[in-house]
XYZ file of C-alpha atoms in Angstrom:
498
model
C 33.354 -71.347 -14.564
C 37.271 -70.211 -14.801
C 39.244 -68.531 -12.595
C 39.143 -65.210 -14.618
C 35.710 -65.548 -14.930
C 35.029 -65.824 -11.567
C 37.651 -63.051 -10.409
C 35.542 -60.484 -13.235
C 32.118 -61.225 -11.622
C 33.611 -60.742 -8.390
C 35.070 -56.988 -9.783
C 31.878 -56.889 -11.464
C 29.574 -57.065 -8.156
C 31.914 -55.014 -6.243
C 31.671 -52.306 -8.838
C 28.059 -52.814 -8.546
C 27.811 -52.584 -4.844
C 30.115 -49.392 -4.842
C 27.524 -47.753 -7.022
C 24.521 -48.674 -5.517
C 26.750 -47.479 -2.231
C 27.215 -44.491 -3.979
C 23.248 -43.964 -5.116
C 22.326 -44.518 -1.592
C 24.664 -42.309 0.091
C 23.994 -39.621 -2.395
C 19.992 -40.517 -1.668
C 20.593 -39.918 1.818
C 22.454 -36.817 1.546
C 19.539 -35.637 -0.905
C 17.049 -36.721 1.636
C 19.388 -35.262 4.546
C 19.290 -31.734 2.925
C 15.661 -31.699 2.085
C 15.005 -32.201 5.377
C 17.104 -29.397 6.278
C 15.288 -27.021 3.477
C 12.351 -28.057 4.966
C 13.098 -27.539 8.217
C 13.887 -23.901 7.466
C 10.049 -23.618 5.931
C 8.629 -25.217 8.372
C 10.283 -23.083 11.304
C 9.288 -19.979 9.197
C 6.080 -20.754 8.802
C 5.863 -21.694 12.840
C 6.890 -18.018 13.233
C 4.687 -16.450 10.633
C 1.773 -18.014 12.480
C -1.479 -15.772 12.679
C -4.021 -17.944 14.816
C -7.510 -15.387 15.092
C -6.153 -14.958 18.984
C -2.812 -13.243 18.116
C -4.585 -11.204 15.227
C -7.064 -10.022 17.755
C -4.465 -8.920 20.021
C -2.787 -7.115 16.879
C -6.145 -5.361 16.580
C -6.150 -4.177 20.235
C -2.711 -2.908 20.076
C -3.883 -0.748 16.592
C -6.814 0.640 18.581
C -4.495 1.685 21.903
C -1.999 3.214 19.608
C -4.560 5.408 17.641
C -5.732 6.582 21.122
C -2.313 7.338 22.050
C -2.025 8.993 18.770
C -4.706 11.082 18.893
C -3.928 12.140 22.596
C -0.759 13.963 21.901
C 1.820 14.871 18.972
C 4.819 12.000 19.350
C 2.420 9.990 21.818
C 2.333 7.039 19.291
C 3.962 5.497 16.430
C 0.815 5.838 14.660
C 1.457 10.075 13.886
C -2.717 10.135 13.428
C -2.296 13.101 11.286
C -4.974 15.780 11.205
C -5.976 16.334 7.578
C -8.137 19.056 8.114
C -10.572 17.607 5.798
C -13.565 17.996 7.645
C -15.850 17.772 4.861
C -16.358 14.670 2.969
C -18.142 14.652 -0.598
C -22.088 14.133 -0.366
C -22.616 13.611 -4.214
C -24.317 17.226 -4.313
C -20.900 18.655 -5.555
C -21.829 20.654 -9.195
C -19.386 22.411 -11.367
C -15.931 22.113 -12.943
C -13.186 20.703 -10.563
C -9.298 20.184 -10.991
C -6.761 17.439 -9.904
C -3.164 17.716 -9.497
C -1.765 14.122 -8.419
C 2.208 14.540 -7.645
C 3.349 11.157 -6.369
C 6.302 10.007 -8.175
C 8.212 10.416 -11.473
C 5.086 10.775 -13.323
C 1.991 13.348 -12.239
C -1.237 13.506 -13.478
C -3.745 16.382 -14.143
C -7.727 15.855 -14.358
C -10.644 17.962 -14.926
C -14.384 16.420 -13.823
C -17.440 18.114 -14.497
C -19.927 17.125 -11.272
C -23.456 17.547 -11.795
C -25.031 17.087 -8.310
C -26.787 14.218 -7.622
C -28.568 13.354 -10.955
C -25.400 13.898 -12.673
C -22.284 12.772 -10.459
C -19.619 12.649 -12.665
C -21.229 14.089 -16.132
C -17.622 14.130 -17.724
C -13.968 13.792 -16.705
C -10.541 13.771 -19.023
C -6.987 13.466 -18.012
C -3.661 13.980 -18.627
C -0.092 11.878 -17.453
C 3.248 14.167 -17.470
C 6.915 12.705 -16.945
C 9.156 14.597 -14.801
C 12.693 15.091 -16.542
C 15.130 13.404 -14.178
C 17.323 16.871 -13.861
C 13.714 18.880 -12.480
C 14.243 15.924 -9.578
C 17.065 17.127 -8.109
C 17.139 21.116 -9.593
C 15.396 23.889 -7.662
C 12.055 24.506 -6.251
C 11.025 26.873 -8.694
C 12.078 24.800 -11.831
C 9.658 21.785 -10.685
C 7.232 23.879 -9.906
C 7.319 26.048 -12.811
C 7.131 22.722 -15.034
C 4.209 21.963 -13.194
C 2.141 24.939 -13.885
C 2.952 24.869 -17.434
C 1.514 21.530 -17.918
C -1.569 22.452 -15.959
C -1.754 25.793 -17.909
C -1.728 23.631 -21.365
C -4.061 21.217 -19.929
C -6.241 24.066 -18.943
C -6.390 25.695 -22.574
C -7.510 22.267 -23.789
C -10.476 22.798 -21.886
C -13.520 21.547 -24.394
C -16.946 20.896 -24.776
C -18.474 20.053 -21.727
C -16.541 21.290 -19.349
C -18.017 24.749 -17.849
C -16.244 26.748 -15.337
C -19.321 28.739 -13.791
C -19.243 32.277 -15.151
C -17.159 34.877 -12.762
C -15.454 32.021 -10.787
C -11.745 31.219 -10.071
C -10.983 27.540 -10.913
C -10.251 25.608 -8.231
C -7.680 22.448 -7.827
C -7.243 19.663 -5.210
C -3.581 18.707 -5.146
C -2.674 15.039 -3.931
C 0.874 15.218 -3.038
C 2.277 11.970 -2.171
C 5.113 12.772 0.057
C 5.419 13.503 3.791
C 4.021 16.672 4.346
C 2.925 18.668 8.150
C -0.571 19.675 7.077
C -1.105 23.516 8.499
C -4.671 23.853 7.117
C -7.255 22.370 4.029
C -4.958 23.951 1.802
C -1.650 24.168 3.124
C 1.180 22.277 4.416
C 4.904 22.193 4.579
C 6.891 19.358 2.852
C 8.656 17.290 5.673
C 10.941 15.312 3.549
C 11.158 14.302 -0.197
C 10.981 10.760 -0.983
C 10.910 8.270 -4.259
C 14.266 9.667 -5.780
C 13.364 13.583 -5.530
C 16.105 15.989 -3.808
C 15.395 19.220 -3.856
C 16.562 20.752 -0.540
C 15.074 24.416 -1.143
C 11.446 22.917 -0.868
C 11.966 21.080 2.279
C 10.260 23.275 5.532
C 8.112 25.180 2.368
C 4.659 25.293 1.995
C 4.322 23.206 -0.841
C 0.557 25.045 -1.789
C 2.462 28.070 -2.063
C 5.072 27.349 -4.303
C 2.492 25.856 -6.677
C 0.375 29.117 -6.216
C 3.669 31.040 -7.469
C 4.400 29.251 -9.998
C 0.972 29.678 -11.699
C 0.987 33.515 -10.454
C 4.121 34.019 -12.982
C 2.356 32.532 -15.797
C -1.088 34.036 -15.284
C -3.066 31.037 -14.505
C -5.726 31.590 -12.162
C -6.483 29.102 -10.200
C -6.896 28.181 -6.404
C -5.760 25.389 -4.498
C -8.714 24.539 -2.731
C -7.639 20.992 -0.581
C -4.131 19.778 0.063
C -4.257 15.654 0.638
C -2.298 12.549 0.045
C -3.974 9.438 -1.808
C -5.422 7.939 0.967
C -7.639 10.608 1.899
C -8.587 10.718 -1.999
C -9.339 7.420 -1.786
C -11.683 7.776 1.156
C -13.153 10.489 -0.451
C -13.862 8.800 -3.800
C -15.183 6.192 -1.718
C -17.722 8.362 0.208
C -18.715 9.991 -2.959
C -19.955 7.116 -4.184
C -20.998 5.709 -0.845
C -22.274 7.698 2.113
C -21.264 4.315 4.517
C -17.889 4.552 4.005
C -15.981 5.195 7.063
C -12.341 4.312 6.486
C -10.147 3.618 3.452
C -7.142 1.594 3.024
C -4.225 1.806 0.382
C -2.692 -1.754 -0.118
C 0.142 -1.285 -2.677
C 3.643 -0.968 -3.151
C 3.485 0.687 0.696
C 0.297 0.957 2.656
C -1.773 3.468 4.715
C -5.084 3.731 6.278
C -7.228 7.202 6.819
C -10.636 7.112 8.439
C -13.186 9.675 9.932
C -13.183 10.597 13.631
C -15.348 12.145 15.480
C -13.827 15.754 16.052
C -14.492 15.960 19.786
C -12.526 12.735 20.107
C -9.151 14.003 18.781
C -7.785 15.598 22.554
C -4.578 17.230 20.504
C -7.206 19.150 18.340
C -6.996 22.941 19.773
C -8.822 24.248 17.288
C -12.772 25.241 16.615
C -14.676 22.384 16.439
C -15.797 21.972 12.605
C -19.274 22.277 12.067
C -19.284 18.657 10.287
C -18.353 17.815 14.102
C -15.689 15.248 11.753
C -12.247 14.969 10.918
C -10.358 12.785 8.624
C -7.448 11.411 10.160
C -4.619 10.128 8.170
C -2.931 7.310 10.237
C 0.475 6.477 8.776
C -0.176 2.987 10.037
C 2.975 1.618 8.254
C 4.542 2.933 11.294
C 2.735 0.626 13.444
C 4.322 -1.794 15.191
C 3.404 -4.240 18.545
C 5.127 -7.063 20.469
C 1.975 -9.196 18.756
C 3.440 -8.618 15.270
C 4.838 -12.344 14.168
C 8.079 -10.964 13.122
C 10.707 -13.164 11.826
C 14.717 -13.329 11.749
C 13.722 -12.230 7.461
C 12.024 -9.307 8.826
C 14.865 -7.818 10.963
C 17.374 -8.775 8.435
C 15.275 -6.683 5.967
C 14.599 -3.872 7.996
C 18.265 -3.655 8.927
C 19.363 -3.327 5.705
C 16.937 -0.724 4.342
C 16.912 2.911 3.985
C 14.619 3.458 7.040
C 15.838 1.165 9.948
C 13.350 0.503 12.859
C 10.792 2.759 10.842
C 7.697 1.324 8.874
C 7.424 -2.125 10.695
C 3.868 -2.931 9.732
C 4.318 -1.859 5.921
C 7.509 -3.954 5.860
C 5.237 -7.225 6.756
C 2.343 -6.403 4.446
C 2.646 -4.203 1.203
C 4.130 -4.753 -2.145
C 7.505 -3.103 -1.887
C 8.801 -5.854 0.309
C 6.543 -9.138 0.144
C 8.928 -10.784 -2.506
C 11.920 -9.653 -0.780
C 11.041 -11.713 2.177
C 10.888 -14.858 -0.442
C 13.691 -14.390 -1.775
C 15.645 -13.763 2.202
C 14.081 -17.465 2.853
C 14.974 -19.359 -0.681
C 18.457 -17.709 0.307
C 19.039 -19.539 3.777
C 17.495 -22.556 2.391
C 20.204 -22.220 -0.577
C 23.091 -21.533 2.219
C 22.165 -23.985 4.550
C 20.308 -26.714 2.535
C 21.987 -26.328 -0.636
C 18.324 -25.942 -2.055
C 19.391 -25.114 -5.391
C 22.150 -27.497 -5.840
C 26.168 -26.842 -4.661
C 26.106 -22.794 -4.949
C 24.198 -20.525 -3.605
C 22.772 -18.921 -7.201
C 24.410 -15.235 -7.212
C 21.037 -13.519 -8.289
C 19.420 -14.745 -5.028
C 21.744 -12.333 -3.148
C 20.701 -9.165 -5.072
C 18.037 -7.295 -2.628
C 14.800 -6.732 -4.205
C 15.482 -8.728 -7.473
C 12.855 -10.703 -6.866
C 9.373 -8.407 -7.311
C 5.758 -9.146 -5.390
C 3.885 -9.099 -8.907
C 6.130 -11.873 -9.672
C 6.050 -14.169 -6.667
C 2.403 -13.421 -7.262
C 2.440 -14.701 -10.318
C 4.393 -18.066 -9.091
C 1.758 -18.205 -6.232
C -1.249 -18.177 -8.754
C 0.689 -20.613 -10.954
C -2.074 -23.484 -11.866
C -0.191 -25.334 -14.264
C 0.416 -29.318 -13.322
C 4.439 -28.701 -13.839
C 3.904 -24.950 -12.222
C 6.390 -23.665 -15.294
C 5.494 -19.670 -14.561
C 7.429 -20.942 -11.316
C 10.162 -22.391 -13.468
C 10.227 -19.347 -15.865
C 10.492 -16.687 -12.860
C 13.410 -18.582 -11.613
C 14.984 -18.907 -14.614
C 14.445 -15.229 -16.138
C 14.992 -13.254 -12.532
C 17.436 -15.885 -10.890
C 19.047 -17.460 -13.456
C 18.128 -20.784 -11.347
C 17.175 -23.683 -14.074
C 16.482 -27.199 -13.790
C 14.219 -27.016 -11.013
C 12.386 -30.242 -9.425
C 8.659 -30.088 -9.366
C 9.156 -30.747 -5.586
C 11.229 -27.305 -5.395
C 8.558 -25.598 -7.218
C 5.945 -26.699 -5.307
C 7.911 -25.583 -2.337
C 8.284 -22.040 -3.680
C 4.404 -22.158 -4.374
C 4.263 -22.664 -0.699
C 6.278 -20.451 0.391
C 4.866 -17.256 -1.419
C 1.772 -18.805 0.265
C 2.845 -18.212 3.950
C 4.080 -14.692 2.949
C 1.261 -13.594 1.584
C -1.392 -15.175 3.704
C 0.593 -13.922 6.855
C 0.594 -9.999 5.295
C -3.000 -10.423 4.125
C -3.919 -11.929 8.086
C -2.473 -8.884 9.299
C -4.065 -6.235 6.860
C -7.393 -7.644 8.185
C -6.536 -7.191 12.049
C -5.373 -3.584 10.976
C -8.795 -3.121 9.494
C -10.698 -4.485 12.155
C -8.468 -1.845 15.063
C -9.942 0.731 12.726
C -13.512 -0.989 13.358
C -13.083 -1.094 17.172
C -11.724 2.531 17.493
C -15.289 3.480 15.716
C -17.359 1.134 18.014
C -17.958 -0.594 14.679
C -16.849 -4.068 15.664
C -20.187 -5.043 16.983
C -23.651 -5.327 16.009
C -26.179 -2.594 18.356
C -29.814 -4.060 18.826
C -31.671 -2.810 16.408
C -29.095 -1.242 14.363
C -29.031 -1.974 10.724
C -25.783 0.546 9.929
C -23.235 -0.733 7.513
C -19.754 0.186 7.673
C -18.172 0.396 4.258
C -13.775 0.372 4.071
C -12.257 1.958 0.667
C -9.639 -0.183 -0.574
C -7.444 0.481 -2.968
C -3.770 -0.238 -4.151
C -2.030 -2.683 -7.111
C -1.517 -5.236 -4.379
C -5.241 -5.391 -3.250
C -6.355 -4.863 -7.049
C -3.602 -7.564 -8.517
C -2.824 -10.364 -5.945
C -5.809 -12.083 -5.818
C -5.201 -14.731 -3.735
C -3.859 -11.699 -1.193
C -7.225 -10.157 -1.217
C -9.189 -13.222 -0.772
C -7.099 -13.808 1.861
C -7.510 -10.626 3.542
C -11.594 -10.798 3.125
C -12.085 -14.371 4.486
C -9.398 -13.464 7.571
C -12.055 -10.220 8.361
C -14.909 -12.135 8.285
C -13.351 -14.895 10.496
C -12.525 -12.013 13.120
C -15.468 -10.109 13.253
C -18.398 -13.262 13.601
C -20.946 -13.692 10.591
C -23.515 -11.625 12.298
C -21.025 -8.560 12.757
C -19.408 -9.428 9.101
C -22.930 -8.790 7.436
C -22.908 -5.275 8.129
C -19.202 -4.049 7.084
C -18.170 -4.073 3.653
C -14.821 -3.716 1.485
C -15.348 -1.814 -1.782
C -12.586 -1.184 -4.346
C -12.500 2.428 -5.009
C -10.650 2.855 -8.093
C -8.358 6.262 -8.654
C -9.006 7.951 -5.506
C -5.857 10.068 -5.549
C -7.095 11.385 -9.034
C -11.081 11.788 -8.885
C -10.810 12.161 -4.555
C -8.845 15.333 -4.886
C -11.139 16.905 -7.365
C -14.179 16.295 -5.161
C -12.354 17.385 -1.889
C -11.575 20.689 -3.761
C -15.320 20.802 -4.682
C -16.147 19.827 -0.827
C -13.944 22.209 0.280
C -14.674 25.068 -2.169
C -14.512 28.820 -1.577
C -18.201 29.252 -3.098
C -19.901 26.422 -0.910
C -21.141 29.176 1.639
C -22.375 30.960 -1.228
C -24.927 28.834 -2.860
C -26.192 27.058 0.513
C -29.405 28.702 1.329
């Protein structure tokens, strides 16, 4: 072989060696980055850990806070609001009742004809109305006039099969899902608007009086029999179909719980004890917090940057508004510290709340072999394309960590309520059933969240007790539940009772 050929071979071999070294360095660099990304994920997973022992501590803390909130106003982070609902539906209710459900940019009006034990809900109709944006920031009178006009139009369309009893005033259940200081079953003052409403002259006013005046201005003869929130509506709807319902939980965009308490177990109640001996308590459990909650740096970051720092800590760990953003925050850290998505951090990944919980749920439930749902969500929402299957599998795992923690904490909260009611054990010879009515989009649509929560509750209770506890989906509590509460608090009840 000539000198030139030898030289060329040497140069060629050197080039191959250099290229191979570059590949090795790139692989080492890649595996180093991957190891860093995995370290971020494993540390997060460890901090989110919810062993049964910890969940029992959370449940005990919930029970302690419930006692404190019932003892005195401001005695706990849990408000434990007295709802003045002391009669839940029994199934005997008869007649025509209306409901108005105002909880966001739309409201619903609903009517039901109740037929007592045999007929139950004979017939129902509803209509949905959008609130024009200018009315959400205008005057109180303008908003309630608009609502009353829609209600009057709906009443005017009362058709075949809907019969008000002769000579009786129509009665309405009003679901008002904004913070209210309840004064009686049919009155309450607005503490503050949320969800994009900002009408200053309503704050501090009785919302039932505002609606009543608006109905009077247009000659609509209707009485508000009950003012409730959506959680209490869910409890009423659940109790109507099943007398063993003792509590209701909403797991949706936000979260809350309500339950039936013995009236004499409420030290802060100074009124006459109700005849039923019971009182529904609106816990406002989203505001629960405890040193036992597995909080991470990502939860703290979300809280600090939220509209209500330091508030609703439990809600920020378990509800639909926030789960997707916790996933985004962890991915952001993996991108910043370990180049998880390449050399630069994808700009969209830095946008708060861009990744919504329904998108997280779709990725979590992806069963395609190449995880194409995950790929399309990353591309469409975060503008991240060309991800490896390994990367997509890691994202599914992250969704699982966040959803599982939220689901298990929800189960611990439910155990806290059962403990307060003394229903977390089985007494000899007793066959009592305890039913929890559940509603909300997170519970209804996020299958893995729901099954994890139900499985965890069984684990916490043990087999014997779990057999006596049921979870039932109580759909549309905020609508039909309000109409049922109008029926169970009707002004004509006394007249009918023997």
